PDB file of N, CA, C and O in Angstrom:
ATOM      1  N   UNK A 230       0.817  -1.175   0.000  1.00 60.00           N
ATOM      2  CA  UNK A 230       0.000   0.000   0.000  1.00 60.00           C
ATOM      3  C   UNK A 230       0.873   1.255   0.000  1.00 60.00           C
ATOM      4  O   UNK A 230       0.580   2.208  -0.707  1.00 60.00           O
ATOM      5  N   UNK A 231       1.956   1.285   0.780  1.00 76.00           N
ATOM      6  CA  UNK A 231       2.801   2.468   0.822  1.00 76.00           C
ATOM      7  C   UNK A 231       3.992   2.391  -0.135  1.00 76.00           C
ATOM      8  O   UNK A 231       4.781   3.298  -0.189  1.00 76.00           O
ATOM      9  N   UNK A 232       4.106   1.348  -0.875  1.00 80.00           N
ATOM     10  CA  UNK A 232       5.200   1.212  -1.828  1.00 80.00           C
ATOM     11  C   UNK A 232       4.773   1.806  -3.174  1.00 80.00           C
ATOM     12  O   UNK A 232       3.671   1.516  -3.640  1.00 80.00           O
ATOM     13  N   UNK A 233       5.686   2.602  -3.783  1.00 76.00           N
ATOM     14  CA  UNK A 233       5.305   3.169  -5.078  1.00 76.00           C
ATOM     15  C   UNK A 233       5.334   2.092  -6.157  1.00 76.00           C
ATOM     16  O   UNK A 233       6.145   1.171  -6.115  1.00 76.00           O
ATOM     17  N   UNK A 234       4.462   2.247  -7.089  1.00 79.00           N
ATOM     18  CA  UNK A 234       4.411   1.295  -8.193  1.00 79.00           C
ATOM     19  C   UNK A 234       5.285   1.833  -9.322  1.00 79.00           C
ATOM     20  O   UNK A 234       5.111   2.957  -9.772  1.00 79.00           O
ATOM     21  N   UNK A 235       6.279   1.066  -9.751  1.00 74.00           N
ATOM     22  CA  UNK A 235       7.175   1.461 -10.817  1.00 74.00           C
ATOM     23  C   UNK A 235       6.511   1.190 -12.168  1.00 74.00           C
ATOM     24  O   UNK A 235       5.759   0.222 -12.312  1.00 74.00           O
ATOM     25  N   UNK A 236       6.784   2.037 -13.146  1.00 76.00           N
ATOM     26  CA  UNK A 236       6.188   1.786 -14.460  1.00 76.00           C
ATOM     27  C   UNK A 236       6.808   0.556 -15.095  1.00 76.00           C
ATOM     28  O   UNK A 236       7.940   0.174 -14.799  1.00 76.00           O
ATOM     29  N   UNK A 237       6.077  -0.050 -15.975  1.00 80.00           N
ATOM     30  CA  UNK A 237       6.584  -1.227 -16.677  1.00 80.00           C
ATOM     31  C   UNK A 237       7.709  -0.816 -17.633  1.00 80.00           C
ATOM     32  O   UNK A 237       7.623   0.186 -18.342  1.00 80.00           O
ATOM     33  N   UNK A 238       8.800  -1.595 -17.648  1.00 77.00           N
ATOM     34  CA  UNK A 238       9.930  -1.335 -18.536  1.00 77.00           C
ATOM     35  C   UNK A 238       9.640  -1.990 -19.871  1.00 77.00           C
ATOM     36  O   UNK A 238       9.357  -3.192 -19.927  1.00 77.00           O
ATOM     37  N   UNK A 239       9.685  -1.222 -20.956  1.00 75.00           N
ATOM     38  CA  UNK A 239       9.431  -1.859 -22.252  1.00 75.00           C
ATOM     39  C   UNK A 239      10.576  -2.785 -22.611  1.00 75.00           C
ATOM     40  O   UNK A 239      11.741  -2.516 -22.305  1.00 75.00           O
ATOM     41  N   UNK A 240      10.264  -3.878 -23.248  1.00 75.00           N
ATOM     42  CA  UNK A 240      11.297  -4.837 -23.634  1.00 75.00           C
ATOM     43  C   UNK A 240      11.903  -4.412 -24.972  1.00 75.00           C
ATOM     44  O   UNK A 240      11.214  -3.899 -25.861  1.00 75.00           O
ATOM     45  N   UNK A 241      13.201  -4.588 -25.071  1.00 67.00           N
ATOM     46  CA  UNK A 241      13.901  -4.237 -26.294  1.00 67.00           C
ATOM     47  C   UNK A 241      13.770  -5.359 -27.305  1.00 67.00           C
ATOM     48  O   UNK A 241      13.652  -6.529 -26.936  1.00 67.00           O
ATOM     49  N   UNK A 242      13.781  -5.032 -28.601  1.00 64.00           N
ATOM     50  CA  UNK A 242      13.694  -6.104 -29.598  1.00 64.00           C
ATOM     51  C   UNK A 242      14.946  -6.973 -29.530  1.00 64.00           C
ATOM     52  O   UNK A 242      16.040  -6.507 -29.226  1.00 64.00           O
ATOM     53  N   UNK A 243      14.758  -8.231 -29.796  1.00 71.00           N
ATOM     54  CA  UNK A 243      15.873  -9.173 -29.697  1.00 71.00           C
ATOM     55  C   UNK A 243      16.754  -9.150 -30.935  1.00 71.00           C
ATOM     56  O   UNK A 243      17.911  -9.542 -30.867  1.00 71.00           O
ATOM     57  N   UNK A 244      16.252  -8.695 -32.066  1.00 72.00           N
ATOM     58  CA  UNK A 244      17.083  -8.643 -33.273  1.00 72.00           C
ATOM     59  C   UNK A 244      17.774  -7.284 -33.324  1.00 72.00           C
ATOM     60  O   UNK A 244      17.161  -6.249 -33.082  1.00 72.00           O
ATOM     61  N   UNK A 245      19.057  -7.268 -33.616  1.00 66.00           N
ATOM     62  CA  UNK A 245      19.766  -5.984 -33.678  1.00 66.00           C
ATOM     63  C   UNK A 245      19.307  -5.173 -34.891  1.00 66.00           C
ATOM     64  O   UNK A 245      19.142  -5.704 -35.980  1.00 66.00           O
ATOM     65  N   UNK A 246      19.098  -3.933 -34.650  1.00 63.00           N
ATOM     66  CA  UNK A 246      18.679  -3.048 -35.728  1.00 63.00           C
ATOM     67  C   UNK A 246      19.885  -2.205 -36.134  1.00 63.00           C
ATOM     68  O   UNK A 246      20.419  -1.454 -35.332  1.00 63.00           O
ATOM     69  N   UNK A 247      20.310  -2.350 -37.384  1.00 70.00           N
ATOM     70  CA  UNK A 247      21.468  -1.608 -37.882  1.00 70.00           C
ATOM     71  C   UNK A 247      20.988  -0.285 -38.474  1.00 70.00           C
ATOM     72  O   UNK A 247      19.974  -0.244 -39.155  1.00 70.00           O
ATOM     73  N   UNK A 248      21.704   0.797 -38.199  1.00 71.00           N
ATOM     74  CA  UNK A 248      21.302   2.068 -38.798  1.00 71.00           C
ATOM     75  C   UNK A 248      21.522   2.026 -40.310  1.00 71.00           C
ATOM     76  O   UNK A 248      22.393   1.317 -40.794  1.00 71.00           O
ATOM     77  N   UNK A 249      20.751   2.778 -41.030  1.00 74.00           N
ATOM     78  CA  UNK A 249      20.933   2.753 -42.489  1.00 74.00           C
ATOM     79  C   UNK A 249      22.307   3.316 -42.847  1.00 74.00           C
ATOM     80  O   UNK A 249      22.727   4.334 -42.310  1.00 74.00           O
ATOM     81  N   UNK A 250      22.980   2.624 -43.731  1.00 73.00           N
ATOM     82  CA  UNK A 250      24.326   3.040 -44.106  1.00 73.00           C
ATOM     83  C   UNK A 250      24.251   4.014 -45.268  1.00 73.00           C
ATOM     84  O   UNK A 250      23.492   3.822 -46.215  1.00 73.00           O
ATOM     85  N   UNK A 251      25.052   5.055 -45.156  1.00 75.00           N
ATOM     86  CA  UNK A 251      25.127   6.017 -46.244  1.00 75.00           C
ATOM     87  C   UNK A 251      26.495   5.905 -46.880  1.00 75.00           C
ATOM     88  O   UNK A 251      27.500   5.711 -46.196  1.00 75.00           O
ATOM     89  N   UNK A 252      26.533   6.030 -48.180  1.00 75.00           N
ATOM     90  CA  UNK A 252      27.797   5.926 -48.886  1.00 75.00           C
ATOM     91  C   UNK A 252      28.526   7.262 -48.835  1.00 75.00           C
ATOM     92  O   UNK A 252      27.910   8.324 -48.833  1.00 75.00           O
ATOM     93  N   UNK A 253      29.819   7.169 -48.776  1.00 72.00           N
ATOM     94  CA  UNK A 253      30.630   8.380 -48.816  1.00 72.00           C
ATOM     95  C   UNK A 253      30.529   8.983 -50.210  1.00 72.00           C
ATOM     96  O   UNK A 253      30.384   8.266 -51.196  1.00 72.00           O
ATOM     97  N   UNK A 254      30.580  10.310 -50.312  1.00 68.00           N
ATOM     98  CA  UNK A 254      30.483  10.901 -51.641  1.00 68.00           C
ATOM     99  C   UNK A 254      31.661  10.473 -52.508  1.00 68.00           C
ATOM    100  O   UNK A 254      32.812  10.503 -52.080  1.00 68.00           O
ATOM    101  N   UNK A 255      31.357  10.081 -53.694  1.00 67.00           N
ATOM    102  CA  UNK A 255      32.378   9.596 -54.618  1.00 67.00           C
ATOM    103  C   UNK A 255      32.864  10.787 -55.430  1.00 67.00           C
ATOM    104  O   UNK A 255      32.074  11.554 -55.974  1.00 67.00           O
ATOM    105  N   UNK A 256      34.164  10.919 -55.493  1.00 63.00           N
ATOM    106  CA  UNK A 256      34.741  12.019 -56.257  1.00 63.00           C
ATOM    107  C   UNK A 256      34.645  11.678 -57.733  1.00 63.00           C
ATOM    108  O   UNK A 256      35.070  10.607 -58.167  1.00 63.00           O
ATOM    109  N   UNK A 257      34.096  12.615 -58.480  1.00 63.00           N
ATOM    110  CA  UNK A 257      33.922  12.348 -59.896  1.00 63.00           C
ATOM    111  C   UNK A 257      35.265  12.404 -60.604  1.00 63.00           C
ATOM    112  O   UNK A 257      36.173  13.132 -60.227  1.00 63.00           O
ATOM    113  N   UNK A 258      35.380  11.645 -61.653  1.00 60.00           N
ATOM    114  CA  UNK A 258      36.650  11.534 -62.361  1.00 60.00           C
ATOM    115  C   UNK A 258      36.955  12.782 -63.181  1.00 60.00           C
ATOM    116  O   UNK A 258      38.110  13.098 -63.430  1.00 60.00           O
ATOM    117  N   UNK A 259      35.923  13.530 -63.594  1.00 60.00           N
ATOM    118  CA  UNK A 259      36.175  14.687 -64.441  1.00 60.00           C
ATOM    119  C   UNK A 259      36.638  15.907 -63.642  1.00 60.00           C
ATOM    120  O   UNK A 259      37.191  16.826 -64.211  1.00 60.00           O
ATOM    121  N   UNK A 260      36.426  15.922 -62.330  1.00 60.00           N
ATOM    122  CA  UNK A 260      36.883  17.042 -61.501  1.00 60.00           C
ATOM    123  C   UNK A 260      38.262  16.712 -60.949  1.00 60.00           C
ATOM    124  O   UNK A 260      38.461  15.717 -60.286  1.00 60.00           O
ATOM    125  N   UNK A 261      39.212  17.578 -61.226  1.00 67.00           N
ATOM    126  CA  UNK A 261      40.550  17.363 -60.697  1.00 67.00           C
ATOM    127  C   UNK A 261      41.014  18.642 -60.010  1.00 67.00           C
ATOM    128  O   UNK A 261      40.310  19.639 -59.976  1.00 67.00           O
ATOM    129  N   UNK A 262      42.211  18.621 -59.497  1.00 63.00           N
ATOM    130  CA  UNK A 262      42.751  19.777 -58.796  1.00 63.00           C
ATOM    131  C   UNK A 262      43.468  20.734 -59.737  1.00 63.00           C
ATOM    132  O   UNK A 262      44.070  21.703 -59.286  1.00 63.00           O
ATOM    133  N   UNK A 263      43.398  20.489 -61.018  1.00 70.00           N
ATOM    134  CA  UNK A 263      44.100  21.327 -61.981  1.00 70.00           C
ATOM    135  C   UNK A 263      43.640  22.784 -61.943  1.00 70.00           C
ATOM    136  O   UNK A 263      44.479  23.676 -62.003  1.00 70.00           O
ATOM    137  N   UNK A 264      42.345  23.093 -61.863  1.00 72.00           N
ATOM    138  CA  UNK A 264      41.962  24.508 -61.818  1.00 72.00           C
ATOM    139  C   UNK A 264      42.504  25.226 -60.584  1.00 72.00           C
ATOM    140  O   UNK A 264      42.802  26.410 -60.642  1.00 72.00           O
ATOM    141  N   UNK A 265      42.651  24.527 -59.500  1.00 84.00           N
ATOM    142  CA  UNK A 265      43.152  25.149 -58.277  1.00 84.00           C
ATOM    143  C   UNK A 265      44.648  25.420 -58.361  1.00 84.00           C
ATOM    144  O   UNK A 265      45.153  26.309 -57.691  1.00 84.00           O
ATOM    145  N   UNK A 266      45.364  24.663 -59.167  1.00 85.00           N
ATOM    146  CA  UNK A 266      46.805  24.850 -59.281  1.00 85.00           C
ATOM    147  C   UNK A 266      47.114  26.223 -59.862  1.00 85.00           C
ATOM    148  O   UNK A 266      48.054  26.892 -59.429  1.00 85.00           O
ATOM    149  N   UNK A 267      46.331  26.669 -60.818  1.00 86.00           N
ATOM    150  CA  UNK A 267      46.539  27.989 -61.403  1.00 86.00           C
ATOM    151  C   UNK A 267      46.287  29.090 -60.392  1.00 86.00           C
ATOM    152  O   UNK A 267      47.030  30.074 -60.330  1.00 86.00           O
ATOM    153  N   UNK A 268      45.246  28.937 -59.590  1.00 88.00           N
ATOM    154  CA  UNK A 268      44.933  29.944 -58.578  1.00 88.00           C
ATOM    155  C   UNK A 268      46.014  29.994 -57.507  1.00 88.00           C
ATOM    156  O   UNK A 268      46.416  31.076 -57.061  1.00 88.00           O
ATOM    157  N   UNK A 269      46.495  28.847 -57.113  1.00 90.00           N
ATOM    158  CA  UNK A 269      47.557  28.799 -56.093  1.00 90.00           C
ATOM    159  C   UNK A 269      48.830  29.436 -56.642  1.00 90.00           C
ATOM    160  O   UNK A 269      49.499  30.203 -55.948  1.00 90.00           O
ATOM    161  N   UNK A 270      49.156  29.140 -57.894  1.00 91.00           N
ATOM    162  CA  UNK A 270      50.352  29.725 -58.497  1.00 91.00           C
ATOM    163  C   UNK A 270      50.213  31.245 -58.588  1.00 91.00           C
ATOM    164  O   UNK A 270      51.177  31.979 -58.336  1.00 91.00           O
ATOM    165  N   UNK A 271      49.017  31.728 -58.930  1.00 93.00           N
ATOM    166  CA  UNK A 271      48.803  33.177 -59.017  1.00 93.00           C
ATOM    167  C   UNK A 271      48.968  33.838 -57.660  1.00 93.00           C
ATOM    168  O   UNK A 271      49.585  34.902 -57.548  1.00 93.00           O
ATOM    169  N   UNK A 272      48.445  33.223 -56.626  1.00 94.00           N
ATOM    170  CA  UNK A 272      48.566  33.788 -55.272  1.00 94.00           C
ATOM    171  C   UNK A 272      50.021  33.811 -54.831  1.00 94.00           C
ATOM    172  O   UNK A 272      50.493  34.788 -54.238  1.00 94.00           O
ATOM    173  N   UNK A 273      50.756  32.757 -55.139  1.00 95.00           N
ATOM    174  CA  UNK A 273      52.174  32.701 -54.758  1.00 95.00           C
ATOM    175  C   UNK A 273      52.967  33.771 -55.498  1.00 95.00           C
ATOM    176  O   UNK A 273      53.800  34.472 -54.908  1.00 95.00           O
ATOM    177  N   UNK A 274      52.703  33.938 -56.790  1.00 96.00           N
ATOM    178  CA  UNK A 274      53.438  34.934 -57.582  1.00 96.00           C
ATOM    179  C   UNK A 274      53.115  36.343 -57.090  1.00 96.00           C
ATOM    180  O   UNK A 274      54.008  37.181 -56.948  1.00 96.00           O
ATOM    181  N   UNK A 275      51.844  36.613 -56.815  1.00 96.00           N
ATOM    182  CA  UNK A 275      51.465  37.933 -56.297  1.00 96.00           C
ATOM    183  C   UNK A 275      52.129  38.183 -54.948  1.00 96.00           C
ATOM    184  O   UNK A 275      52.609  39.283 -54.674  1.00 96.00           O
ATOM    185  N   UNK A 276      52.203  37.182 -54.109  1.00 96.00           N
ATOM    186  CA  UNK A 276      52.873  37.324 -52.818  1.00 96.00           C
ATOM    187  C   UNK A 276      54.353  37.628 -52.965  1.00 96.00           C
ATOM    188  O   UNK A 276      54.908  38.467 -52.255  1.00 96.00           O
ATOM    189  N   UNK A 277      55.001  36.961 -53.915  1.00 97.00           N
ATOM    190  CA  UNK A 277      56.428  37.203 -54.144  1.00 97.00           C
ATOM    191  C   UNK A 277      56.651  38.623 -54.654  1.00 97.00           C
ATOM    192  O   UNK A 277      57.564  39.330 -54.205  1.00 97.00           O
ATOM    193  N   UNK A 278      55.802  39.060 -55.590  1.00 97.00           N
ATOM    194  CA  UNK A 278      55.951  40.414 -56.139  1.00 97.00           C
ATOM    195  C   UNK A 278      55.728  41.465 -55.051  1.00 97.00           C
ATOM    196  O   UNK A 278      56.489  42.441 -54.946  1.00 97.00           O
ATOM    197  N   UNK A 279      54.701  41.284 -54.238  1.00 97.00           N
ATOM    198  CA  UNK A 279      54.439  42.256 -53.173  1.00 97.00           C
ATOM    199  C   UNK A 279      55.559  42.286 -52.143  1.00 97.00           C
ATOM    200  O   UNK A 279      55.924  43.349 -51.634  1.00 97.00           O
ATOM    201  N   UNK A 280      56.125  41.141 -51.849  1.00 97.00           N
ATOM    202  CA  UNK A 280      57.241  41.085 -50.906  1.00 97.00           C
ATOM    203  C   UNK A 280      58.467  41.798 -51.482  1.00 97.00           C
ATOM    204  O   UNK A 280      59.164  42.529 -50.765  1.00 97.00           O
ATOM    205  N   UNK A 281      58.712  41.606 -52.767  1.00 97.00           N
ATOM    206  CA  UNK A 281      59.844  42.280 -53.404  1.00 97.00           C
ATOM    207  C   UNK A 281      59.633  43.795 -53.413  1.00 97.00           C
ATOM    208  O   UNK A 281      60.577  44.565 -53.180  1.00 97.00           O
ATOM    209  N   UNK A 282      58.399  44.237 -53.674  1.00 97.00           N
ATOM    210  CA  UNK A 282      58.118  45.674 -53.655  1.00 97.00           C
ATOM    211  C   UNK A 282      58.307  46.255 -52.258  1.00 97.00           C
ATOM    212  O   UNK A 282      58.843  47.351 -52.093  1.00 97.00           O
ATOM    213  N   UNK A 283      57.860  45.529 -51.251  1.00 97.00           N
ATOM    214  CA  UNK A 283      58.035  45.994 -49.880  1.00 97.00           C
ATOM    215  C   UNK A 283      59.512  46.090 -49.515  1.00 97.00           C
ATOM    216  O   UNK A 283      59.948  47.056 -48.873  1.00 97.00           O
ATOM    217  N   UNK A 284      60.297  45.122 -49.938  1.00 97.00           N
ATOM    218  CA  UNK A 284      61.734  45.163 -49.670  1.00 97.00           C
ATOM    219  C   UNK A 284      62.380  46.336 -50.394  1.00 97.00           C
ATOM    220  O   UNK A 284      63.257  47.017 -49.833  1.00 97.00           O
ATOM    221  N   UNK A 285      61.952  46.621 -51.629  1.00 97.00           N
ATOM    222  CA  UNK A 285      62.514  47.748 -52.376  1.00 97.00           C
ATOM    223  C   UNK A 285      62.184  49.071 -51.693  1.00 97.00           C
ATOM    224  O   UNK A 285      63.030  49.969 -51.606  1.00 97.00           O
ATOM    225  N   UNK A 286      60.973  49.207 -51.197  1.00 97.00           N
ATOM    226  CA  UNK A 286      60.585  50.429 -50.492  1.00 97.00           C
ATOM    227  C   UNK A 286      61.390  50.584 -49.210  1.00 97.00           C
ATOM    228  O   UNK A 286      61.841  51.683 -48.869  1.00 97.00           O
ATOM    229  N   UNK A 287      61.605  49.493 -48.503  1.00 97.00           N
ATOM    230  CA  UNK A 287      62.374  49.561 -47.258  1.00 97.00           C
ATOM    231  C   UNK A 287      63.821  49.953 -47.530  1.00 97.00           C
ATOM    232  O   UNK A 287      64.399  50.794 -46.822  1.00 97.00           O
ATOM    233  N   UNK A 288      64.431  49.388 -48.569  1.00 97.00           N
ATOM    234  CA  UNK A 288      65.817  49.726 -48.903  1.00 97.00           C
ATOM    235  C   UNK A 288      65.909  51.187 -49.333  1.00 97.00           C
ATOM    236  O   UNK A 288      66.842  51.906 -48.956  1.00 97.00           O
ATOM    237  N   UNK A 289      64.939  51.647 -50.105  1.00 98.00           N
ATOM    238  CA  UNK A 289      64.931  53.050 -50.536  1.00 98.00           C
ATOM    239  C   UNK A 289      64.793  53.985 -49.339  1.00 98.00           C
ATOM    240  O   UNK A 289      65.463  55.026 -49.275  1.00 98.00           O
ATOM    241  N   UNK A 290      63.931  53.638 -48.398  1.00 97.00           N
ATOM    242  CA  UNK A 290      63.753  54.480 -47.217  1.00 97.00           C
ATOM    243  C   UNK A 290      65.032  54.553 -46.390  1.00 97.00           C
ATOM    244  O   UNK A 290      65.403  55.625 -45.896  1.00 97.00           O
ATOM    245  N   UNK A 291      65.719  53.449 -46.248  1.00 97.00           N
ATOM    246  CA  UNK A 291      66.973  53.447 -45.486  1.00 97.00           C
ATOM    247  C   UNK A 291      68.022  54.296 -46.193  1.00 97.00           C
ATOM    248  O   UNK A 291      68.748  55.082 -45.554  1.00 97.00           O
ATOM    249  N   UNK A 292      68.114  54.181 -47.508  1.00 97.00           N
ATOM    250  CA  UNK A 292      69.128  54.953 -48.240  1.00 97.00           C
ATOM    251  C   UNK A 292      68.811  56.446 -48.185  1.00 97.00           C
ATOM    252  O   UNK A 292      69.721  57.273 -48.059  1.00 97.00           O
ATOM    253  N   UNK A 293      67.540  56.825 -48.252  1.00 97.00           N
ATOM    254  CA  UNK A 293      67.167  58.238 -48.135  1.00 97.00           C
ATOM    255  C   UNK A 293      67.487  58.749 -46.728  1.00 97.00           C
ATOM    256  O   UNK A 293      67.969  59.877 -46.566  1.00 97.00           O
ATOM    257  N   UNK A 294      67.249  57.941 -45.722  1.00 97.00           N
ATOM    258  CA  UNK A 294      67.560  58.355 -44.351  1.00 97.00           C
ATOM    259  C   UNK A 294      69.060  58.555 -44.163  1.00 97.00           C
ATOM    260  O   UNK A 294      69.497  59.521 -43.530  1.00 97.00           O
ATOM    261  N   UNK A 295      69.863  57.675 -44.728  1.00 97.00           N
ATOM    262  CA  UNK A 295      71.318  57.814 -44.618  1.00 97.00           C
ATOM    263  C   UNK A 295      71.787  59.065 -45.355  1.00 97.00           C
ATOM    264  O   UNK A 295      72.633  59.827 -44.862  1.00 97.00           O
ATOM    265  N   UNK A 296      71.227  59.301 -46.535  1.00 96.00           N
ATOM    266  CA  UNK A 296      71.603  60.506 -47.292  1.00 96.00           C
ATOM    267  C   UNK A 296      71.220  61.766 -46.523  1.00 96.00           C
ATOM    268  O   UNK A 296      71.971  62.756 -46.517  1.00 96.00           O
ATOM    269  N   UNK A 297      70.074  61.755 -45.861  1.00 96.00           N
ATOM    270  CA  UNK A 297      69.653  62.919 -45.088  1.00 96.00           C
ATOM    271  C   UNK A 297      70.594  63.165 -43.918  1.00 96.00           C
ATOM    272  O   UNK A 297      70.949  64.320 -43.618  1.00 96.00           O
ATOM    273  N   UNK A 298      71.032  62.117 -43.262  1.00 95.00           N
ATOM    274  CA  UNK A 298      71.967  62.279 -42.137  1.00 95.00           C
ATOM    275  C   UNK A 298      73.304  62.817 -42.630  1.00 95.00           C
ATOM    276  O   UNK A 298      73.909  63.719 -42.008  1.00 95.00           O
ATOM    277  N   UNK A 299      73.788  62.326 -43.756  1.00 94.00           N
ATOM    278  CA  UNK A 299      75.068  62.793 -44.297  1.00 94.00           C
ATOM    279  C   UNK A 299      74.959  64.256 -44.710  1.00 94.00           C
ATOM    280  O   UNK A 299      75.846  65.071 -44.400  1.00 94.00           O
ATOM    281  N   UNK A 300      73.877  64.623 -45.416  1.00 94.00           N
ATOM    282  CA  UNK A 300      73.702  66.020 -45.824  1.00 94.00           C
ATOM    283  C   UNK A 300      73.574  66.948 -44.616  1.00 94.00           C
ATOM    284  O   UNK A 300      74.126  68.053 -44.605  1.00 94.00           O
ATOM    285  N   UNK A 301      72.888  66.506 -43.610  1.00 93.00           N
ATOM    286  CA  UNK A 301      72.713  67.320 -42.399  1.00 93.00           C
ATOM    287  C   UNK A 301      74.066  67.557 -41.712  1.00 93.00           C
ATOM    288  O   UNK A 301      74.374  68.672 -41.273  1.00 93.00           O
ATOM    289  N   UNK A 302      74.849  66.500 -41.640  1.00 91.00           N
ATOM    290  CA  UNK A 302      76.159  66.664 -40.997  1.00 91.00           C
ATOM    291  C   UNK A 302      77.068  67.550 -41.835  1.00 91.00           C
ATOM    292  O   UNK A 302      77.862  68.329 -41.288  1.00 91.00           O
ATOM    293  N   UNK A 303      76.990  67.460 -43.152  1.00 91.00           N
ATOM    294  CA  UNK A 303      77.788  68.334 -44.008  1.00 91.00           C
ATOM    295  C   UNK A 303      77.378  69.795 -43.861  1.00 91.00           C
ATOM    296  O   UNK A 303      78.207  70.699 -43.809  1.00 91.00           O
ATOM    297  N   UNK A 304      76.065  70.043 -43.817  1.00 90.00           N
ATOM    298  CA  UNK A 304      75.581  71.405 -43.688  1.00 90.00           C
ATOM    299  C   UNK A 304      75.897  71.994 -42.321  1.00 90.00           C
ATOM    300  O   UNK A 304      76.238  73.167 -42.198  1.00 90.00           O
ATOM    301  N   UNK A 305      75.793  71.194 -41.285  1.00 88.00           N
ATOM    302  CA  UNK A 305      76.109  71.678 -39.937  1.00 88.00           C
ATOM    303  C   UNK A 305      77.597  71.965 -39.805  1.00 88.00           C
ATOM    304  O   UNK A 305      78.015  72.906 -39.138  1.00 88.00           O
ATOM    305  N   UNK A 306      78.428  71.155 -40.460  1.00 77.00           N
ATOM    306  CA  UNK A 306      79.884  71.377 -40.413  1.00 77.00           C
ATOM    307  C   UNK A 306      80.254  72.640 -41.161  1.00 77.00           C
ATOM    308  O   UNK A 306      81.187  73.350 -40.754  1.00 77.00           O
ATOM    309  N   UNK A 307      79.550  72.938 -42.255  1.00 69.00           N
ATOM    310  CA  UNK A 307      79.857  74.146 -43.037  1.00 69.00           C
ATOM    311  C   UNK A 307      79.445  75.397 -42.277  1.00 69.00           C
ATOM    312  O   UNK A 307      80.096  76.445 -42.397  1.00 69.00           O
ATOM    313  N   UNK A 308      78.372  75.336 -41.507  1.00 67.00           N
ATOM    314  CA  UNK A 308      77.915  76.503 -40.742  1.00 67.00           C
ATOM    315  C   UNK A 308      78.827  76.808 -39.574  1.00 67.00           C
ATOM    316  O   UNK A 308      78.925  77.953 -39.121  1.00 67.00           O
ATOM    317  N   UNK A 309      79.514  75.830 -39.026  1.00 68.00           N
ATOM    318  CA  UNK A 309      80.382  76.040 -37.863  1.00 68.00           C
ATOM    319  C   UNK A 309      81.709  76.683 -38.253  1.00 68.00           C
ATOM    320  O   UNK A 309      82.382  77.244 -37.416  1.00 68.00           O
ATOM    321  N   UNK A 310      82.107  76.605 -39.488  1.00 57.00           N
ATOM    322  CA  UNK A 310      83.401  77.150 -39.913  1.00 57.00           C
ATOM    323  C   UNK A 310      83.348  78.640 -40.091  1.00 57.00           C
ATOM    324  O   UNK A 310      82.530  79.329 -40.418  1.00 57.00           O
TER     325      UNK A 310
END
Protein backbone atom coordinates (compact mmCIF):
# COMPACT_ATOMS: atom_id res chain seq x y z
CA UNK A 1 0.00 0.00 0.00
CA UNK A 2 2.80 2.47 0.82
CA UNK A 3 5.20 1.21 -1.83
CA UNK A 4 5.31 3.17 -5.08
CA UNK A 5 4.41 1.29 -8.19
CA UNK A 6 7.18 1.46 -10.82
CA UNK A 7 6.19 1.79 -14.46
CA UNK A 8 6.58 -1.23 -16.68
CA UNK A 9 9.93 -1.33 -18.54
CA UNK A 10 9.43 -1.86 -22.25
CA UNK A 11 11.30 -4.84 -23.63
CA UNK A 12 13.90 -4.24 -26.29
CA UNK A 13 13.69 -6.10 -29.60
CA UNK A 14 15.87 -9.17 -29.70
CA UNK A 15 17.08 -8.64 -33.27
CA UNK A 16 19.77 -5.98 -33.68
CA UNK A 17 18.68 -3.05 -35.73
CA UNK A 18 21.47 -1.61 -37.88
CA UNK A 19 21.30 2.07 -38.80
CA UNK A 20 20.93 2.75 -42.49
CA UNK A 21 24.33 3.04 -44.11
CA UNK A 22 25.13 6.02 -46.24
CA UNK A 23 27.80 5.93 -48.89
CA UNK A 24 30.63 8.38 -48.82
CA UNK A 25 30.48 10.90 -51.64
CA UNK A 26 32.38 9.60 -54.62
CA UNK A 27 34.74 12.02 -56.26
CA UNK A 28 33.92 12.35 -59.90
CA UNK A 29 36.65 11.53 -62.36
CA UNK A 30 36.18 14.69 -64.44
CA UNK A 31 36.88 17.04 -61.50
CA UNK A 32 40.55 17.36 -60.70
CA UNK A 33 42.75 19.78 -58.80
CA UNK A 34 44.10 21.33 -61.98
CA UNK A 35 41.96 24.51 -61.82
CA UNK A 36 43.15 25.15 -58.28
CA UNK A 37 46.80 24.85 -59.28
CA UNK A 38 46.54 27.99 -61.40
CA UNK A 39 44.93 29.94 -58.58
CA UNK A 40 47.56 28.80 -56.09
CA UNK A 41 50.35 29.73 -58.50
CA UNK A 42 48.80 33.18 -59.02
CA UNK A 43 48.57 33.79 -55.27
CA UNK A 44 52.17 32.70 -54.76
CA UNK A 45 53.44 34.93 -57.58
CA UNK A 46 51.46 37.93 -56.30
CA UNK A 47 52.87 37.32 -52.82
CA UNK A 48 56.43 37.20 -54.14
CA UNK A 49 55.95 40.41 -56.14
CA UNK A 50 54.44 42.26 -53.17
CA UNK A 51 57.24 41.08 -50.91
CA UNK A 52 59.84 42.28 -53.40
CA UNK A 53 58.12 45.67 -53.66
CA UNK A 54 58.04 45.99 -49.88
CA UNK A 55 61.73 45.16 -49.67
CA UNK A 56 62.51 47.75 -52.38
CA UNK A 57 60.59 50.43 -50.49
CA UNK A 58 62.37 49.56 -47.26
CA UNK A 59 65.82 49.73 -48.90
CA UNK A 60 64.93 53.05 -50.54
CA UNK A 61 63.75 54.48 -47.22
CA UNK A 62 66.97 53.45 -45.49
CA UNK A 63 69.13 54.95 -48.24
CA UNK A 64 67.17 58.24 -48.13
CA UNK A 65 67.56 58.36 -44.35
CA UNK A 66 71.32 57.81 -44.62
CA UNK A 67 71.60 60.51 -47.29
CA UNK A 68 69.65 62.92 -45.09
CA UNK A 69 71.97 62.28 -42.14
CA UNK A 70 75.07 62.79 -44.30
CA UNK A 71 73.70 66.02 -45.82
CA UNK A 72 72.71 67.32 -42.40
CA UNK A 73 76.16 66.66 -41.00
CA UNK A 74 77.79 68.33 -44.01
CA UNK A 75 75.58 71.40 -43.69
CA UNK A 76 76.11 71.68 -39.94
CA UNK A 77 79.88 71.38 -40.41
CA UNK A 78 79.86 74.15 -43.04
CA UNK A 79 77.91 76.50 -40.74
CA UNK A 80 80.38 76.04 -37.86
CA UNK A 81 83.40 77.15 -39.91
